[in-house]
mmCIF file of C-alpha atoms and ligand atoms in Angstrom:
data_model
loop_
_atom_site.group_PDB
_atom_site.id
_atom_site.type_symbol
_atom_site.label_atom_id
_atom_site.label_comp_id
_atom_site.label_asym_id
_atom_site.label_seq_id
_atom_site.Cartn_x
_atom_site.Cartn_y
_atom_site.Cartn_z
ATOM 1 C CA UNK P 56 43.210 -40.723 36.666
ATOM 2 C CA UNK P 57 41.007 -38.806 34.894
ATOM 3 C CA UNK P 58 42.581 -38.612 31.587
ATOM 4 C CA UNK P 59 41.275 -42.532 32.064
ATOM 5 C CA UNK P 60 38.035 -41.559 31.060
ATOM 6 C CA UNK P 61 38.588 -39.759 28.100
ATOM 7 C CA UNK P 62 40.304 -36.779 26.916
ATOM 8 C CA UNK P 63 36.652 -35.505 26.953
ATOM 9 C CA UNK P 64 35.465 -36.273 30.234
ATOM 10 C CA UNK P 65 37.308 -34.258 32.556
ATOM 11 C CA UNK P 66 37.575 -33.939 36.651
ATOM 12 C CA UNK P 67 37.504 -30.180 37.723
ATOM 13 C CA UNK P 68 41.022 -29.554 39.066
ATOM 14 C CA UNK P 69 41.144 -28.962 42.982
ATOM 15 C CA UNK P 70 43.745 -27.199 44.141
ATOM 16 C CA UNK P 71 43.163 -29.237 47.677
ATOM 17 C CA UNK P 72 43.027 -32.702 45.801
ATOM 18 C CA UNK P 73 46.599 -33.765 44.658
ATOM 19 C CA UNK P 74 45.219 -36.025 41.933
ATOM 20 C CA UNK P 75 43.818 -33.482 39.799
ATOM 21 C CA UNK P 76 47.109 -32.466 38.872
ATOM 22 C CA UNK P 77 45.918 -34.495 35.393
ATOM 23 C CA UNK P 78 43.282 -31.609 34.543
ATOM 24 C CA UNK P 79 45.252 -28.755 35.680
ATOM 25 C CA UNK P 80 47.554 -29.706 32.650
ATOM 26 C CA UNK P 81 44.262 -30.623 30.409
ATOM 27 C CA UNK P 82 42.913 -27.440 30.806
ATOM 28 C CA UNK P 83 46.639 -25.815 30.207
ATOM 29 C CA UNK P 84 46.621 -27.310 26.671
ATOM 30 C CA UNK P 85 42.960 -26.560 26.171
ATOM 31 C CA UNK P 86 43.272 -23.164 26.918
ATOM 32 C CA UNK P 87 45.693 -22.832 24.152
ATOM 33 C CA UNK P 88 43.427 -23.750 21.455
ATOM 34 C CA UNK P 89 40.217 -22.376 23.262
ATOM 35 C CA UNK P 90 39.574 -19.659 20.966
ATOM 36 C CA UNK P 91 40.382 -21.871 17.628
ATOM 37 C CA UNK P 92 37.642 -24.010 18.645
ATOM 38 C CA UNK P 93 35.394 -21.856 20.134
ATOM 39 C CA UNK P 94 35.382 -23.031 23.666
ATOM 40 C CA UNK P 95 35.319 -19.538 25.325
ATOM 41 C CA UNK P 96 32.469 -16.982 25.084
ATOM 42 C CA UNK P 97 31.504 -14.098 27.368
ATOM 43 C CA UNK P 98 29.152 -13.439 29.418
ATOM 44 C CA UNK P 99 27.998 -9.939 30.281
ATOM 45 C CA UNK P 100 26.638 -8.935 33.698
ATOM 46 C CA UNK P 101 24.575 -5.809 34.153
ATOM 47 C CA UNK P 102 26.104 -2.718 35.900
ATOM 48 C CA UNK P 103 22.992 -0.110 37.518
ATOM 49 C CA UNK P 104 23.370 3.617 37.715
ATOM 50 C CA UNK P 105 21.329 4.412 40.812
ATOM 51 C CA UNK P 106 21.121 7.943 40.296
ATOM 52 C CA UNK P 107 19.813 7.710 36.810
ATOM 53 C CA UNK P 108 18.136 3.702 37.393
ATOM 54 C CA UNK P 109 19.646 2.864 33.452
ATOM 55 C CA UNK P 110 22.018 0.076 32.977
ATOM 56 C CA UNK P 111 24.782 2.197 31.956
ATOM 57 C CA UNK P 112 27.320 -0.798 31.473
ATOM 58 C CA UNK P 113 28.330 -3.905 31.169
ATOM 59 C CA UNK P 114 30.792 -6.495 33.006
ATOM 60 C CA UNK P 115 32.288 -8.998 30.274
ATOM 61 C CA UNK P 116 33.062 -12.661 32.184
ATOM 62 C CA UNK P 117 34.752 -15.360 30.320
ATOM 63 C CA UNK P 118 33.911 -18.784 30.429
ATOM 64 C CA UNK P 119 35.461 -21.779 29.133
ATOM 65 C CA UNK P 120 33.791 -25.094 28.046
ATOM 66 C CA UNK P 121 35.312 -28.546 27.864
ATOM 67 C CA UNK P 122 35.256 -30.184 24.291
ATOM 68 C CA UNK P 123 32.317 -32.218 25.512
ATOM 69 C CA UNK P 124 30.469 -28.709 26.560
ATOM 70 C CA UNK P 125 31.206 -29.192 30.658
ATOM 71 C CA UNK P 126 31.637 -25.351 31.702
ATOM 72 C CA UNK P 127 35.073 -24.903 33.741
ATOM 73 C CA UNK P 128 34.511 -22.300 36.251
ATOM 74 C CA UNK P 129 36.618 -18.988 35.790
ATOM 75 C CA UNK P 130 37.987 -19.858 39.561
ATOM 76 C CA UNK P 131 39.738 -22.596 38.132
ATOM 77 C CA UNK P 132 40.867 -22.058 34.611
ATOM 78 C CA UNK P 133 41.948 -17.938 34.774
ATOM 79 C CA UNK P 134 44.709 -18.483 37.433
ATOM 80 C CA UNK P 135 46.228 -22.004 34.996
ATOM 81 C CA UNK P 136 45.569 -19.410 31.844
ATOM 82 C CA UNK P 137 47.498 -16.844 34.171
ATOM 83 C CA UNK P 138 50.452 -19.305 35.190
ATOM 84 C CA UNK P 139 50.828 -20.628 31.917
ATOM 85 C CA UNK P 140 50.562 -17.600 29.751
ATOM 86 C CA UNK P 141 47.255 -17.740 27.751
ATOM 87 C CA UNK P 142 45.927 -14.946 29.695
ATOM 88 C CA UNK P 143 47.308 -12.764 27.168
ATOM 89 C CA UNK P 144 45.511 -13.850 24.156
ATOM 90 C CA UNK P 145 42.718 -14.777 26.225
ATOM 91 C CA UNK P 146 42.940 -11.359 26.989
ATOM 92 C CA UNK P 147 43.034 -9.643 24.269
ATOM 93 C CA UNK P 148 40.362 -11.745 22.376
ATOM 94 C CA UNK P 149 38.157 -10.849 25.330
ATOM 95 C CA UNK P 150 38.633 -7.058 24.869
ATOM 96 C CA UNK P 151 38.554 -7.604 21.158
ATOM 97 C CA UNK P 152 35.088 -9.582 21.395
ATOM 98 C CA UNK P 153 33.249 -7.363 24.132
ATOM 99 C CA UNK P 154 33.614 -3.968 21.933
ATOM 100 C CA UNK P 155 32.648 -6.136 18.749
ATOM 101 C CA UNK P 156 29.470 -7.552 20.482
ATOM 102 C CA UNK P 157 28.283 -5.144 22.916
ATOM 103 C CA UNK P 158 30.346 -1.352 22.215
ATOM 104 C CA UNK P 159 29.827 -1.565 18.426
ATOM 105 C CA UNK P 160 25.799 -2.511 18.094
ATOM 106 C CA UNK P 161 25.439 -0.250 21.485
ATOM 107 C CA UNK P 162 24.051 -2.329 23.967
ATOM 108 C CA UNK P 163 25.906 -0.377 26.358
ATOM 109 C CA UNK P 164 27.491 2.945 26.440
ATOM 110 C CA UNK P 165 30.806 1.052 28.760
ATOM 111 C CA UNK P 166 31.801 -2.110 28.866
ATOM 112 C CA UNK P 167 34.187 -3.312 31.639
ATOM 113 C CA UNK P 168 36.802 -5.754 30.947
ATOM 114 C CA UNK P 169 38.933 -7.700 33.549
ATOM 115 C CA UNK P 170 42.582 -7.213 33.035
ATOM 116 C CA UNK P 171 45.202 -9.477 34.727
ATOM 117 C CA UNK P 172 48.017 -7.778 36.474
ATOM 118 C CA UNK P 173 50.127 -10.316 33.790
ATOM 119 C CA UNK P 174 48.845 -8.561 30.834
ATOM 120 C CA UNK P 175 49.399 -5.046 32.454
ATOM 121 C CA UNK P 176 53.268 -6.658 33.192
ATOM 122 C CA UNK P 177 53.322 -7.296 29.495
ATOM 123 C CA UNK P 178 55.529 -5.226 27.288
ATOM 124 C CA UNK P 179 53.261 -4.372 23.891
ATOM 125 C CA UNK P 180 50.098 -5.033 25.931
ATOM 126 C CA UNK P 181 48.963 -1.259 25.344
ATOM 127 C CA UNK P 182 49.825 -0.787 21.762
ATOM 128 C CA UNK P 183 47.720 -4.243 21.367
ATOM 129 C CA UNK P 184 45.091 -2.705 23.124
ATOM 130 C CA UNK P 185 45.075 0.310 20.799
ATOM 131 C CA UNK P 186 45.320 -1.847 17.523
ATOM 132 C CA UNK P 187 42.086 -3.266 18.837
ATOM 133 C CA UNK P 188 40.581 -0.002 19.343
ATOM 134 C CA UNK P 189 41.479 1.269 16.221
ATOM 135 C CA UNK P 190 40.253 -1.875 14.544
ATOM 136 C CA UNK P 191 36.673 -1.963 15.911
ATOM 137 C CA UNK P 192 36.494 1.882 15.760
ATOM 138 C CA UNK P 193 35.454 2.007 19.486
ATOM 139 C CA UNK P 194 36.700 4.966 21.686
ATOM 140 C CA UNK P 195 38.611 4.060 24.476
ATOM 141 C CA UNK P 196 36.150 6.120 26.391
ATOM 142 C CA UNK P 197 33.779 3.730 26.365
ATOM 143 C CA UNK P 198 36.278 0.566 27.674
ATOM 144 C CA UNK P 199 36.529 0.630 31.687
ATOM 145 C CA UNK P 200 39.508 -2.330 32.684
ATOM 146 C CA UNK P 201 39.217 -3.836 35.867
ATOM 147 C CA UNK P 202 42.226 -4.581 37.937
ATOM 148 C CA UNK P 203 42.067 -6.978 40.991
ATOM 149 C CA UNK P 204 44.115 -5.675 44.061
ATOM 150 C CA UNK P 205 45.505 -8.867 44.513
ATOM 151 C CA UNK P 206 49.398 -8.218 44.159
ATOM 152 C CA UNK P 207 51.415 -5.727 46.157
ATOM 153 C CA UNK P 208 51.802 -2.318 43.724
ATOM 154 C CA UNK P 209 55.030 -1.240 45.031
ATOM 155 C CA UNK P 210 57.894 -0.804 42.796
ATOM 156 C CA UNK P 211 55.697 -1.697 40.109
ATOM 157 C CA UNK P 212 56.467 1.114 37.633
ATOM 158 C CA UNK P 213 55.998 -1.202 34.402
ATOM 159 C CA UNK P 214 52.085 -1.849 35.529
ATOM 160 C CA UNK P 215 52.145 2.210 36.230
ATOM 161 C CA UNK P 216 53.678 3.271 33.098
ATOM 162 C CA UNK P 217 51.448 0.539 31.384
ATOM 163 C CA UNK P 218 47.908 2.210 33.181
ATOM 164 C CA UNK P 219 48.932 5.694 32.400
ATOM 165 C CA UNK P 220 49.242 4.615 28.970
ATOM 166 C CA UNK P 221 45.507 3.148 29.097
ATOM 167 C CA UNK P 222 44.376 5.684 30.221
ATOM 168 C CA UNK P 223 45.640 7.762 27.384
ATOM 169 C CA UNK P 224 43.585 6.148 25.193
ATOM 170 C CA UNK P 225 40.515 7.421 27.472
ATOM 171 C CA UNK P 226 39.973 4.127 28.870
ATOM 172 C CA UNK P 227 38.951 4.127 32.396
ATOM 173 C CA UNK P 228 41.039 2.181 35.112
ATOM 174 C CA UNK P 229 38.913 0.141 37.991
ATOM 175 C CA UNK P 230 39.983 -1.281 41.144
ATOM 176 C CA UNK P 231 37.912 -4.717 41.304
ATOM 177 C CA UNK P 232 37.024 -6.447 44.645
ATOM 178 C CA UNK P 233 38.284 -4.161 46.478
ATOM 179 C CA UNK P 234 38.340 -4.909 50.395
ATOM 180 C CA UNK P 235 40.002 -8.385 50.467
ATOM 181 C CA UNK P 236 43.636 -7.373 50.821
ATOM 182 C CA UNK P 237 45.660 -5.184 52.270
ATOM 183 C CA UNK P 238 47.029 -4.649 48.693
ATOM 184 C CA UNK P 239 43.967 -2.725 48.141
ATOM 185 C CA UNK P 240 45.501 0.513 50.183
ATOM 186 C CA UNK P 241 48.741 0.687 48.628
ATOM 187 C CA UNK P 242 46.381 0.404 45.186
ATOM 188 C CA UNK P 243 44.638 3.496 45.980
ATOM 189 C CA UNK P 244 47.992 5.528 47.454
ATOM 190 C CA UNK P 245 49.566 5.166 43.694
ATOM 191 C CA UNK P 246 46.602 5.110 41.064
ATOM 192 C CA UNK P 247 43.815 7.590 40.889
ATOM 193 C CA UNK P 248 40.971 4.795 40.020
ATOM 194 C CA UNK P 249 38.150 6.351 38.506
ATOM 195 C CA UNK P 250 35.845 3.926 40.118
ATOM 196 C CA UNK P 251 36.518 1.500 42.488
ATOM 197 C CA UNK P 252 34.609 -1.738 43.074
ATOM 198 C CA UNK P 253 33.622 -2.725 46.550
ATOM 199 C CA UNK P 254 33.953 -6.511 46.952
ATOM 200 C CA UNK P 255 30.316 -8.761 47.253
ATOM 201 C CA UNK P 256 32.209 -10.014 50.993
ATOM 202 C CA UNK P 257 31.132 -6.823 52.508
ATOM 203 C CA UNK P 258 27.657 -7.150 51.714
ATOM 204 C CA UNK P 259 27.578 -10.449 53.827
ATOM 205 C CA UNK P 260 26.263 -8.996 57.305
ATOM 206 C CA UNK P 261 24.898 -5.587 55.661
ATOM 207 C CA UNK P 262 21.522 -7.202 57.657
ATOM 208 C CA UNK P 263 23.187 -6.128 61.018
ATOM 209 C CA UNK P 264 24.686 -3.030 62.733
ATOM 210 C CA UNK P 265 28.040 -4.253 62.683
ATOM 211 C CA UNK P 266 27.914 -5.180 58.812
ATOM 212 C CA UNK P 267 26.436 -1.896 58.035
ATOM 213 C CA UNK P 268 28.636 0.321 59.915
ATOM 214 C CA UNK P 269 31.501 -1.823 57.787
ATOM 215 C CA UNK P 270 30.224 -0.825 55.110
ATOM 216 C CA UNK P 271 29.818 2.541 55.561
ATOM 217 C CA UNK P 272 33.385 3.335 56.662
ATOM 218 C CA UNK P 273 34.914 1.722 53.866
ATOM 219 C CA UNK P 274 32.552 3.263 51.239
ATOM 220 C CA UNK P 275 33.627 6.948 53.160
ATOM 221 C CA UNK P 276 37.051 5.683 52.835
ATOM 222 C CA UNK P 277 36.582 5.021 49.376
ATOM 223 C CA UNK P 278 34.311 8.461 48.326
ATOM 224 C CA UNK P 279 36.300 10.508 50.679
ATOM 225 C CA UNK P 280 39.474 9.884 48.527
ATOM 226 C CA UNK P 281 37.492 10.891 45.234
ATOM 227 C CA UNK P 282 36.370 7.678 43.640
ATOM 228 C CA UNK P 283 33.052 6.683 42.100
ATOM 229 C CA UNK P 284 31.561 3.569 44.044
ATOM 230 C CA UNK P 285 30.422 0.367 42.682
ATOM 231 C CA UNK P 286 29.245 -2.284 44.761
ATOM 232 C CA UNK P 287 29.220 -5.737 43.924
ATOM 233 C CA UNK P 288 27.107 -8.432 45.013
ATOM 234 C CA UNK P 289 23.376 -7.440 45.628
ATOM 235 C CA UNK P 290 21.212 -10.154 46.028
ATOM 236 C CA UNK P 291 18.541 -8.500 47.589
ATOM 237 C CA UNK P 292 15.977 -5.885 47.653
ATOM 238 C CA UNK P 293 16.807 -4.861 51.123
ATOM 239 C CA UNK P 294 20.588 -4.553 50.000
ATOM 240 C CA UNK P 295 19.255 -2.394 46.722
ATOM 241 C CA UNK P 296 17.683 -0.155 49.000
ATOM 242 C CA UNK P 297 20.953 0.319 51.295
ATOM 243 C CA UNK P 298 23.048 1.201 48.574
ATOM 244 C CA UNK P 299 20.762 4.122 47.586
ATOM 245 C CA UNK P 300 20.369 5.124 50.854
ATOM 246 C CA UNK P 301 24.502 5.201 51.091
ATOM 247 C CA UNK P 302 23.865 6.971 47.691
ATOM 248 C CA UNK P 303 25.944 4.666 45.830
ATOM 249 C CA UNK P 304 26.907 5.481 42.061
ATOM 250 C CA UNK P 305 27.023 2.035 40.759
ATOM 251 C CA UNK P 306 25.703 -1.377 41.704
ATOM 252 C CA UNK P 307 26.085 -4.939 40.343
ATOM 253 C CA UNK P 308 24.267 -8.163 41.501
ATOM 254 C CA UNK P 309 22.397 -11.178 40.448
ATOM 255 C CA UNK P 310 19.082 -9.177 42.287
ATOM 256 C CA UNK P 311 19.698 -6.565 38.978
ATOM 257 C CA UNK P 312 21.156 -9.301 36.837
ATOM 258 C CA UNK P 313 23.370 -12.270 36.240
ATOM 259 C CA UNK P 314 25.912 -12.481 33.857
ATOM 260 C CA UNK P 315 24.160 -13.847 30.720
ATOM 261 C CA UNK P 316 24.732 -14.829 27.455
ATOM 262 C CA UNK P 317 24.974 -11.590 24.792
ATOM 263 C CA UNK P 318 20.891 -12.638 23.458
ATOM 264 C CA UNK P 319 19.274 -12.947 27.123
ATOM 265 C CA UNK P 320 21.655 -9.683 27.705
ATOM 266 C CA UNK P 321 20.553 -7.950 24.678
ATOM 267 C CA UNK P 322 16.700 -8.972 25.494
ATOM 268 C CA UNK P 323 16.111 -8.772 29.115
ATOM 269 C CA UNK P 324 13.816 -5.807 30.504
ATOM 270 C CA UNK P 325 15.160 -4.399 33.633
ATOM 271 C CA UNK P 326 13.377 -6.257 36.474
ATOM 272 C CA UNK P 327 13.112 -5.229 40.021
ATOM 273 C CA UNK P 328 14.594 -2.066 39.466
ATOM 274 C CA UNK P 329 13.146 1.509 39.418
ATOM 275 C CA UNK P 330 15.062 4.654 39.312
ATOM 276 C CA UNK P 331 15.591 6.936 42.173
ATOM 277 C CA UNK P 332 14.928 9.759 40.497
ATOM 278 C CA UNK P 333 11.441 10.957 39.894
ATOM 279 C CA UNK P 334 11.195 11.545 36.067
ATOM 280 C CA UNK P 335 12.298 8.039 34.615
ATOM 281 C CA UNK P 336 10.421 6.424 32.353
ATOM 282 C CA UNK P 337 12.142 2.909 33.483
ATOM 283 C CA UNK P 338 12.587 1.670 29.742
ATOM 284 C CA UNK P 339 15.775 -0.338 29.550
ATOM 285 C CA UNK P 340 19.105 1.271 28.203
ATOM 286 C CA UNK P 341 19.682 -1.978 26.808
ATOM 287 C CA UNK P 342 17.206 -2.683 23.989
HETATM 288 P P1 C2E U 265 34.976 -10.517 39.323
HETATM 289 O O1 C2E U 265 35.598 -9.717 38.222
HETATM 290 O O2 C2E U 265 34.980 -9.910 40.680
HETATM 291 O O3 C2E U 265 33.518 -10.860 38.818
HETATM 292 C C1 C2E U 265 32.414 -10.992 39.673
HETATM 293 C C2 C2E U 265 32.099 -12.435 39.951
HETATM 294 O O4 C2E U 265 31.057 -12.493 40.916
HETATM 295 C C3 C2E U 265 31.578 -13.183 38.733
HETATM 296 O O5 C2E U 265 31.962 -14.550 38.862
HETATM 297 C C4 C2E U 265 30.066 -13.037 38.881
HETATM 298 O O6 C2E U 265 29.333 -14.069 38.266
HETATM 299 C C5 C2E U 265 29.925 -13.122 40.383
HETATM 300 N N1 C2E U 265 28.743 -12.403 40.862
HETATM 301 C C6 C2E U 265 28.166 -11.300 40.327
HETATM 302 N N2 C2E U 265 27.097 -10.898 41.058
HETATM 303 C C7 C2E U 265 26.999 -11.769 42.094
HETATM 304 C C8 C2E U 265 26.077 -11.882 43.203
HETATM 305 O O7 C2E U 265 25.136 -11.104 43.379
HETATM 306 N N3 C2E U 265 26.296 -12.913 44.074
HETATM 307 C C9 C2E U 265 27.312 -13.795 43.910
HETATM 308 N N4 C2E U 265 27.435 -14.779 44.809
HETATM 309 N N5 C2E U 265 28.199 -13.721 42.873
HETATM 310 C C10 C2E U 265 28.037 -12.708 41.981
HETATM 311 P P2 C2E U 265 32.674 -15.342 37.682
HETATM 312 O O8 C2E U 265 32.063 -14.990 36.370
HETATM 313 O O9 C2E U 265 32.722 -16.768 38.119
HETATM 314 O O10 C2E U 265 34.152 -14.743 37.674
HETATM 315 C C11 C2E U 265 35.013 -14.931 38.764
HETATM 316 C C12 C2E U 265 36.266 -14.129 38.595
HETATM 317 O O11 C2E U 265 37.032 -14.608 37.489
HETATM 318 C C13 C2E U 265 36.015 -12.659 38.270
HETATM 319 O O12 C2E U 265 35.723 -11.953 39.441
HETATM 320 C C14 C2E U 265 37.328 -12.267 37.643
HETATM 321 O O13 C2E U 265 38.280 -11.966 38.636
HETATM 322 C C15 C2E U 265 37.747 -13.539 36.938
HETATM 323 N N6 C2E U 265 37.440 -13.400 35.499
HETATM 324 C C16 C2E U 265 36.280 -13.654 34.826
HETATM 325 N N7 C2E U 265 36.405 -13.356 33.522
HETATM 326 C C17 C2E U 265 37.663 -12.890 33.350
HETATM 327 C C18 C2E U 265 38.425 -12.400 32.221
HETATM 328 O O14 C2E U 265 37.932 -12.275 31.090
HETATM 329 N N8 C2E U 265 39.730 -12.044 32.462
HETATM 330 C C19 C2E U 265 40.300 -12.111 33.707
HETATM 331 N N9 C2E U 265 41.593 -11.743 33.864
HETATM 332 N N10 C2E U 265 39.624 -12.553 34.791
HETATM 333 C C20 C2E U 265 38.321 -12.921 34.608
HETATM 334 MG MG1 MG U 266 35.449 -7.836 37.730
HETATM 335 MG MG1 MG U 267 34.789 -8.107 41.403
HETATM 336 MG MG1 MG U 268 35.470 -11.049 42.546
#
């Protein structure tokens, strides 16, 4: 097995290989000392405001590293962090870190934080949530927490009462990759998102008819029941230049950034990018 080699030298669990059972239980344990030893950081991905061209905010993505420094992709360790439980301090460490690194200095005016329908399940989750406000003196205003629309919402009240709670605090509720389930509907029936995120998927054939026409319904799906509009995904100029034609809010996309480390993040000049409005001077929000 694996574990053969070395507690160090891990196989990347599989879900379609029955032998990695071995590093499915690894990671388990490693996830519960991952922030005592440092293996989990955050990335932080650009978010574009097309009708002002300024990066107005900031995705935080966790990754995890193996003792030995191999990164474990978030595809494989947040559903074991989620079945075992670490989610939650995983969690909160993430929120706790992205206001500390990037709200407090002001790299960005929002940073958005992925929330696992777990943690909203949680009972204490949002009076944890405010300690950690209160602590790092950040206004909830400027936290956006991004829900995936993964699980059915019906009779869900504790996740309800737990959102309205959030949002209390002034922090904004999104609905991430939105489009891949038919959860997604029933999401948008009970909870007035303030932004929803349009999954990367749709952007696939956006170089054909069919893809764009897609598109467009589900982004007048999406505006005409009130929401802001991010799309995720952009890898290209051509699909930069769609979205502001749709006149898209928000966009997100390794052609306006990948998720980087909190230096290159901090650094980086805004490439590619120019405003669509007329009087911008293009300088970077993020200096
Ligand atoms: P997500 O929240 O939908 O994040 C977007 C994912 O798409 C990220 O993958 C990002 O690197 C990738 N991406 C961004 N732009 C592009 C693009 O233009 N093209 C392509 N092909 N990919 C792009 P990542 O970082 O591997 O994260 C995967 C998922 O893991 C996230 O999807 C999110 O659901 C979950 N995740 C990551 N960090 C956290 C966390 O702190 N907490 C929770 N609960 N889940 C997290
Ligand atoms: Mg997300
Ligand atoms: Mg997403
Ligand atoms: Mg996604």
């Amino acid at each position: 097995s694996a574990k053969a080699n070395g507690r160090n030298c891990v196989r990347l669990f599989d879900p379609n290989d029955p032998q990695s059972g071995d590093d499915s239980e690894h990671i388990a344990a490693l996830l519960r000392v991952a922030v005592a030893n440092d293996l989990v950081s955050l990335v932080y991905q650009p978010i574009l405001n097309l009708t002002t061209g300024e990066i107005d905010g900031a995705e935080a993505l966790m990754r995890l590293k193996l003792l030995d420094g191999t990164p474990v992709p978030p595809s494989v360790f947040i559903p074991i962090a989620e079945r075992t439980g670490s989610i939650l301090d995983l969690g909160l460490w993430t929120l706790r870190q992205a206001c500390q690194e990037i709200l407090v200095p002001g790299h960005a005016p929002v940073v958005s934080v992925n929330v696992s329908p777990i943690q909203l399940k949680t009972r204490g989750f949002a009076a944890a949530v405010a300690e950690i406000l209160i602590d790092t003196g950040v206004d909830g205003q400027h936290v956006a927490f991004e829900i995936t629309e993964g699980i059915n919402m019906d009779r869900q009240s504790d996740i309800l009462r737990c959102i309205k709670d959030l949002e209390n605090m002034g922090i904004r509720i999104w609905l991430d990759d939105f489009g891949t389930g038919f959860a997604g509907l029933s999401w948008l029936r009970l909870f007035n998102f303030d932004t929803v995120k349009i999954d990367r998927s749709f952007l696939q054939d956006s170089d054909t008819p069919k893809g764009r026409s897609m598109l467009r319904d589900i982004i007048a799906l999406v505006r005409n029941r009130g929401h802001r509009i991010l799309v995720e995904g952009i890898e290209t100029e051509e699909q930069l230049n769609l979205m502001r034609q749709f006149e898209i809010d928000h966009v997100q996309g390794f052609f306006i950034g990948r998720p980087a480390t909190l230096d290159v993040f901090k650094s980086k000049p805004l490439n590619h990018v120019s405003a669509s409005t007329d009087d911008n001077d293009n300088t970077p929000m993020v200096t």
